[in-house]
Amino acid sequence: MGAVEALGKLAPVVLAFGCGVLLARRKVVPAESSKVFADYAFLFAVPCYLFGNIYRSDLGALFDWRAITGYAAAAALAVVLIGVLAWACGVREPRGIALRVMAAVQVNTAYFAVPVFIMLFGNAAPIFPVLLFQVCVLSLVIISVMELGRPDRRGSRGRQLAAAVVASLLTPVVIACNAGIVLNLLSVRLPHAVLDSFAFVGDSASPVALFALGLHLGGSGLTVRGTSLEEVSIIVFKCVVFPVLTFAVACYGFGVHGDWLRYLVLIAAMPAPQNLFIFAQRYEVGVDMSAALVVKSSVVALILLPLLLQWAAHRP
């Protein structure tokens, strides 16, 4: 796939995202309403899309364990690198290190990767295993560090940590993925009317999620001049270093080739997760930096995606 063709496939992504920015900047749609659109996408539309597609998928082909293990190994290596770099740069507070790890290693799946993969490949199925790994492993590690490092912690550490873990596992996205897998494995037959209803709602997930992200960007604004060196470093790692690291580990370390190698590189190139800002607010650490990283890495990812797609297409 050439750069021109890739740009053509990404045109709907840019349209939905750009329309949100434009309407927010012109105050046609209040930027504050981005939370409403985002909640609709995250709590309802995206889970509907994930459930229906996982239920219909061939799980044997969907869960390519070599590819997933390669991605997990690359993510683990990236976590160590960011942790060491943060410590070397003077960050000593565990929550601060955890926040930087989340920004540099976790990816924006529901709001960004799902719509981008639908536009590029017509299917977001390759994202599902990475999404489960991210939510059930990476997020739990981040939550554990954040909870145990809270200065206002009350009660036992175990009880607070357990509550945080349960809350993470009970998010609609995780429930939808697990329900789709269980019903698929049990060969439970669902009526076509039910599946069509999930598909109808799920089809709205991509444009609404991108529109919400555009509204947020249009309302918050984007100032390049005030970007700190640390922000630049994290964005470069997230959008350039991590995809290249994923390619090297998956390809040469685990023998992943073909479509799955391209999928993993593109997933790794997705911007910082939108819930980074939510975590920062909840745990009162790096709030301004988190908001800037989500917005700026999203813009950089949109610019680099056609180039990364073309680069990955010519790999073995």
Short mmCIF file of C-alpha atoms in Angstrom, two decimals:
data_model
loop_
_atom_site.label_atom_id
_atom_site.label_comp_id
_atom_site.label_asym_id
_atom_site.label_seq_id
_atom_site.Cartn_x
_atom_site.Cartn_y
_atom_site.Cartn_z
CA MET A 1 0.00 0.00 0.00
CA GLY A 2 1.50 3.31 -1.10
CA ALA A 3 1.47 6.56 0.84
CA VAL A 4 -1.22 8.04 -1.40
CA GLU A 5 -3.48 5.02 -0.95
CA ALA A 6 -2.89 5.05 2.79
CA LEU A 7 -3.80 8.73 2.95
CA GLY A 8 -6.98 7.94 1.01
CA LYS A 9 -7.97 5.27 3.52
CA LEU A 10 -7.27 7.63 6.40
CA ALA A 11 -9.37 10.41 4.87
CA PRO A 12 -12.53 9.42 6.84
CA VAL A 13 -10.46 9.42 10.04
CA VAL A 14 -9.16 12.91 9.33
CA LEU A 15 -12.67 14.08 8.36
CA ALA A 16 -14.32 12.93 11.60
CA PHE A 17 -11.41 14.14 13.73
CA GLY A 18 -11.04 17.44 11.87
CA CYS A 19 -14.77 18.15 11.91
CA GLY A 20 -14.74 17.89 15.70
CA VAL A 21 -11.80 20.30 15.91
CA LEU A 22 -13.45 22.81 13.55
CA LEU A 23 -16.86 22.77 15.24
CA ALA A 24 -15.30 23.18 18.68
CA ARG A 25 -13.04 26.03 17.55
CA ARG A 26 -15.99 27.85 15.98
CA LYS A 27 -18.07 27.11 19.08
CA VAL A 28 -20.81 25.47 16.99
CA VAL A 29 -20.61 22.45 19.29
CA PRO A 30 -19.37 23.06 22.86
CA ALA A 31 -16.02 21.43 23.49
CA GLU A 32 -17.33 20.32 26.89
CA SER A 33 -19.75 17.98 25.09
CA SER A 34 -16.79 15.86 23.99
CA LYS A 35 -17.18 13.94 27.25
CA VAL A 36 -20.75 13.01 26.31
CA PHE A 37 -19.69 11.72 22.88
CA ALA A 38 -16.67 9.97 24.38
CA ASP A 39 -18.78 8.29 27.06
CA TYR A 40 -21.25 7.09 24.42
CA ALA A 41 -18.42 5.61 22.36
CA PHE A 42 -16.49 4.08 25.26
CA LEU A 43 -19.38 2.85 27.40
CA PHE A 44 -21.78 1.71 24.67
CA ALA A 45 -20.79 1.81 21.00
CA VAL A 46 -17.26 0.38 21.25
CA PRO A 47 -18.35 -2.51 23.55
CA CYS A 48 -21.14 -3.34 21.10
CA TYR A 49 -18.65 -3.38 18.24
CA LEU A 50 -16.14 -5.51 20.15
CA PHE A 51 -18.71 -8.02 21.38
CA GLY A 52 -20.25 -8.62 17.97
CA ASN A 53 -16.96 -8.98 16.17
CA ILE A 54 -15.31 -11.22 18.76
CA TYR A 55 -18.42 -13.42 18.89
CA ARG A 56 -18.24 -13.91 15.11
CA SER A 57 -14.46 -14.30 14.92
CA ASP A 58 -12.32 -17.37 14.49
CA LEU A 59 -10.56 -17.23 17.86
CA GLY A 60 -7.86 -19.59 16.69
CA ALA A 61 -6.80 -17.10 14.03
CA LEU A 62 -7.57 -14.05 16.17
CA PHE A 63 -5.33 -15.04 19.08
CA ASP A 64 -2.02 -15.61 17.34
CA TRP A 65 -0.01 -16.43 20.46
CA ARG A 66 3.36 -15.86 18.82
CA ALA A 67 2.33 -12.36 17.75
CA ILE A 68 0.73 -11.55 21.11
CA THR A 69 3.75 -12.83 23.02
CA GLY A 70 6.05 -10.77 20.79
CA TYR A 71 4.02 -7.64 21.45
CA ALA A 72 3.94 -8.35 25.21
CA ALA A 73 7.73 -8.80 25.25
CA ALA A 74 8.22 -5.50 23.39
CA ALA A 75 5.84 -3.75 25.80
CA ALA A 76 7.69 -5.19 28.83
CA LEU A 77 11.02 -4.00 27.43
CA ALA A 78 9.52 -0.55 26.78
CA VAL A 79 8.21 -0.38 30.36
CA VAL A 80 11.71 -1.07 31.71
CA LEU A 81 13.31 1.50 29.39
CA ILE A 82 10.84 4.25 30.32
CA GLY A 83 11.13 3.44 34.02
CA VAL A 84 14.93 3.65 33.90
CA LEU A 85 14.87 6.86 31.83
CA ALA A 86 12.34 8.49 34.16
CA TRP A 87 14.46 7.57 37.18
CA ALA A 88 17.60 8.87 35.46
CA CYS A 89 15.83 12.17 34.74
CA GLY A 90 15.05 12.67 38.41
CA VAL A 91 11.51 11.26 38.72
CA ARG A 92 11.42 9.48 42.07
CA GLU A 93 7.71 9.37 42.87
CA PRO A 94 6.31 5.91 41.87
CA ARG A 95 3.06 7.42 40.59
CA GLY A 96 5.00 9.80 38.35
CA ILE A 97 7.00 6.93 36.85
CA ALA A 98 3.83 4.85 36.39
CA LEU A 99 2.13 7.75 34.59
CA ARG A 100 5.05 8.14 32.17
CA VAL A 101 5.07 4.41 31.52
CA MET A 102 1.36 4.53 30.73
CA ALA A 103 1.84 7.47 28.34
CA ALA A 104 4.75 5.87 26.48
CA VAL A 105 3.66 2.22 26.31
CA GLN A 106 -0.12 1.94 26.45
CA VAL A 107 -2.05 2.78 23.30
CA ASN A 108 -5.33 4.53 22.57
CA THR A 109 -7.30 1.50 21.41
CA ALA A 110 -11.02 2.23 21.76
CA TYR A 111 -10.93 5.88 20.66
CA PHE A 112 -8.19 5.75 18.03
CA ALA A 113 -6.96 2.30 17.03
CA VAL A 114 -10.41 0.77 16.46
CA PRO A 115 -11.61 3.45 14.01
CA VAL A 116 -8.23 3.62 12.24
CA PHE A 117 -8.10 -0.16 11.73
CA ILE A 118 -11.68 -0.20 10.48
CA MET A 119 -10.85 2.47 7.91
CA LEU A 120 -7.57 0.83 6.84
CA PHE A 121 -8.48 -2.87 6.88
CA GLY A 122 -12.26 -2.96 7.26
CA ASN A 123 -11.85 -4.84 10.55
CA ALA A 124 -10.42 -4.09 13.98
CA ALA A 125 -10.12 -7.74 15.06
CA PRO A 126 -6.29 -7.69 15.43
CA ILE A 127 -6.67 -5.09 18.16
CA PHE A 128 -8.77 -7.30 20.44
CA PRO A 129 -5.97 -9.49 21.88
CA VAL A 130 -3.75 -6.44 22.45
CA LEU A 131 -6.68 -4.62 24.07
CA LEU A 132 -7.22 -7.49 26.52
CA PHE A 133 -3.49 -7.65 27.30
CA GLN A 134 -3.39 -3.91 27.85
CA VAL A 135 -6.42 -3.79 30.13
CA CYS A 136 -5.87 -7.02 32.05
CA VAL A 137 -2.09 -6.73 32.49
CA LEU A 138 -0.60 -3.28 31.84
CA SER A 139 -3.47 -1.30 33.34
CA LEU A 140 -3.55 -3.48 36.44
CA VAL A 141 0.15 -2.86 37.03
CA ILE A 142 -0.37 0.90 36.62
CA ILE A 143 -3.40 0.87 38.92
CA SER A 144 -1.49 -1.12 41.54
CA VAL A 145 1.38 1.39 41.61
CA MET A 146 -1.00 4.35 41.64
CA GLU A 147 -3.15 2.96 44.45
CA LEU A 148 -0.23 1.92 46.64
CA GLY A 149 1.42 5.32 46.15
CA ARG A 150 -1.57 7.47 47.09
CA PRO A 151 -0.73 9.80 50.00
CA ASP A 152 -4.37 9.92 51.12
CA ARG A 153 -4.74 6.14 51.17
CA ARG A 154 -7.13 4.89 53.83
CA GLY A 155 -7.70 1.35 54.95
CA SER A 156 -5.60 -1.63 54.02
CA ARG A 157 -3.55 -1.66 50.84
CA GLY A 158 -4.98 -5.00 49.83
CA ARG A 159 -8.59 -3.84 50.03
CA GLN A 160 -7.98 -0.66 48.01
CA LEU A 161 -5.94 -2.51 45.42
CA ALA A 162 -8.60 -5.21 45.08
CA ALA A 163 -11.29 -2.57 44.58
CA ALA A 164 -9.24 -0.87 41.85
CA VAL A 165 -8.57 -4.16 40.07
CA VAL A 166 -12.25 -5.17 40.16
CA ALA A 167 -13.27 -1.75 38.82
CA SER A 168 -10.80 -2.11 35.94
CA LEU A 169 -12.04 -5.59 35.02
CA LEU A 170 -15.69 -4.48 35.15
CA THR A 171 -15.36 -1.77 32.49
CA PRO A 172 -17.80 -2.26 29.57
CA VAL A 173 -14.96 -2.84 27.08
CA VAL A 174 -13.49 -5.71 29.10
CA ILE A 175 -16.91 -7.22 29.82
CA ALA A 176 -17.80 -7.09 26.10
CA CYS A 177 -14.53 -8.78 25.08
CA ASN A 178 -14.83 -11.52 27.70
CA ALA A 179 -18.51 -12.13 26.95
CA GLY A 180 -17.78 -12.42 23.23
CA ILE A 181 -14.98 -14.92 23.88
CA VAL A 182 -17.04 -17.06 26.29
CA LEU A 183 -20.12 -17.23 24.05
CA ASN A 184 -17.90 -17.96 21.04
CA LEU A 185 -16.13 -20.83 22.83
CA LEU A 186 -19.42 -22.25 24.12
CA SER A 187 -20.95 -22.01 20.60
CA VAL A 188 -23.99 -20.22 22.00
CA ARG A 189 -26.30 -19.19 19.16
CA LEU A 190 -27.56 -15.63 19.41
CA PRO A 191 -30.53 -14.44 17.33
CA HIS A 192 -29.65 -12.49 14.20
CA ALA A 193 -31.75 -9.59 15.48
CA VAL A 194 -29.49 -9.31 18.54
CA LEU A 195 -26.28 -9.41 16.50
CA ASP A 196 -27.67 -6.91 13.97
CA SER A 197 -28.53 -4.57 16.84
CA PHE A 198 -25.00 -4.75 18.22
CA ALA A 199 -23.61 -4.16 14.72
CA PHE A 200 -25.89 -1.17 14.15
CA VAL A 201 -24.72 0.54 17.33
CA GLY A 202 -21.12 -0.61 16.91
CA ASP A 203 -20.86 0.97 13.46
CA SER A 204 -21.22 4.38 15.09
CA ALA A 205 -18.23 3.83 17.39
CA SER A 206 -15.52 4.93 14.96
CA PRO A 207 -16.87 8.31 13.80
CA VAL A 208 -18.23 9.26 17.22
CA ALA A 209 -14.96 8.41 19.02
CA LEU A 210 -12.88 10.41 16.54
CA PHE A 211 -15.36 13.29 16.61
CA ALA A 212 -15.15 13.37 20.42
CA LEU A 213 -11.36 13.43 20.28
CA GLY A 214 -11.51 16.30 17.77
CA LEU A 215 -13.88 18.26 20.01
CA HIS A 216 -11.49 17.83 22.92
CA LEU A 217 -8.57 19.03 20.82
CA GLY A 218 -10.51 21.98 19.43
CA GLY A 219 -11.52 23.08 22.91
CA SER A 220 -8.17 22.62 24.64
CA GLY A 221 -6.08 24.07 21.84
CA LEU A 222 -2.62 22.98 20.79
CA THR A 223 0.45 25.05 21.62
CA VAL A 224 3.71 23.73 20.22
CA ARG A 225 5.77 26.53 21.76
CA GLY A 226 5.03 25.43 25.31
CA THR A 227 5.96 21.79 24.70
CA SER A 228 8.58 20.62 27.19
CA LEU A 229 11.55 18.43 26.34
CA GLU A 230 10.05 15.65 28.43
CA GLU A 231 6.80 15.77 26.45
CA VAL A 232 8.71 15.64 23.17
CA SER A 233 10.73 12.65 24.40
CA ILE A 234 7.64 10.70 25.47
CA ILE A 235 5.80 11.45 22.21
CA VAL A 236 8.81 10.40 20.12
CA PHE A 237 9.13 7.20 22.12
CA LYS A 238 5.40 6.46 21.84
CA CYS A 239 4.96 7.19 18.13
CA VAL A 240 8.38 6.20 16.74
CA VAL A 241 10.60 4.22 19.12
CA PHE A 242 7.93 1.86 20.45
CA PRO A 243 6.69 0.83 16.95
CA VAL A 244 10.28 0.19 15.81
CA LEU A 245 11.01 -1.72 19.03
CA THR A 246 7.84 -3.79 18.52
CA PHE A 247 8.91 -4.57 14.96
CA ALA A 248 12.39 -5.68 16.03
CA VAL A 249 11.24 -7.85 18.96
CA ALA A 250 8.28 -9.43 17.14
CA CYS A 251 10.11 -10.03 13.86
CA TYR A 252 13.58 -11.08 14.97
CA GLY A 253 12.79 -12.36 18.44
CA PHE A 254 9.55 -14.26 17.80
CA GLY A 255 9.51 -14.78 14.04
CA VAL A 256 6.33 -12.78 13.41
CA HIS A 257 5.92 -11.84 9.73
CA GLY A 258 3.28 -10.77 7.24
CA ASP A 259 0.01 -9.17 8.25
CA TRP A 260 0.44 -9.69 11.99
CA LEU A 261 3.77 -7.88 11.98
CA ARG A 262 2.16 -4.90 10.24
CA TYR A 263 -0.76 -4.97 12.69
CA LEU A 264 1.53 -4.94 15.73
CA VAL A 265 3.66 -2.07 14.38
CA LEU A 266 0.57 0.04 13.67
CA ILE A 267 -1.00 -0.75 17.05
CA ALA A 268 2.20 0.27 18.82
CA ALA A 269 2.18 3.54 16.83
CA MET A 270 -1.21 4.59 18.22
CA PRO A 271 -1.16 7.68 20.49
CA ALA A 272 -1.16 7.80 24.28
CA PRO A 273 -4.41 6.45 25.81
CA GLN A 274 -7.17 8.94 26.45
CA ASN A 275 -7.69 7.60 29.98
CA LEU A 276 -4.17 8.83 30.80
CA PHE A 277 -5.75 12.19 31.67
CA ILE A 278 -8.41 10.44 33.78
CA PHE A 279 -5.73 8.56 35.74
CA ALA A 280 -3.74 11.76 36.21
CA GLN A 281 -6.79 13.57 37.62
CA ARG A 282 -7.78 10.69 39.88
CA TYR A 283 -4.33 10.27 41.40
CA GLU A 284 -3.37 13.96 41.27
CA VAL A 285 -0.13 13.57 39.35
CA GLY A 286 1.01 15.19 36.08
CA VAL A 287 -2.45 16.43 35.07
CA ASP A 288 -1.34 19.16 32.64
CA MET A 289 1.37 17.01 31.10
CA SER A 290 -1.10 14.14 30.60
CA ALA A 291 -3.63 16.31 28.77
CA ALA A 292 -0.89 17.66 26.50
CA LEU A 293 0.48 14.17 25.75
CA VAL A 294 -2.92 12.77 24.75
CA VAL A 295 -3.65 15.63 22.34
CA LYS A 296 -0.19 16.06 20.84
CA SER A 297 0.55 12.36 20.41
CA SER A 298 -2.81 12.01 18.61
CA VAL A 299 -1.81 14.67 16.09
CA VAL A 300 1.66 13.18 15.60
CA ALA A 301 0.17 9.69 15.14
CA LEU A 302 -2.19 10.92 12.43
CA ILE A 303 0.75 12.47 10.57
CA LEU A 304 3.01 9.42 10.88
CA LEU A 305 0.47 6.65 10.24
CA PRO A 306 0.67 6.75 6.41
CA LEU A 307 4.47 6.58 6.56
CA LEU A 308 4.47 3.75 9.10
CA LEU A 309 1.86 1.87 7.09
CA GLN A 310 3.96 2.11 3.95
CA TRP A 311 7.13 1.15 5.84
CA ALA A 312 5.50 -1.87 7.46
CA ALA A 313 4.02 -2.99 4.13
CA HIS A 314 7.52 -3.47 2.72
CA ARG A 315 8.79 -5.51 5.65
CA PRO A 316 9.10 -9.34 5.43
#
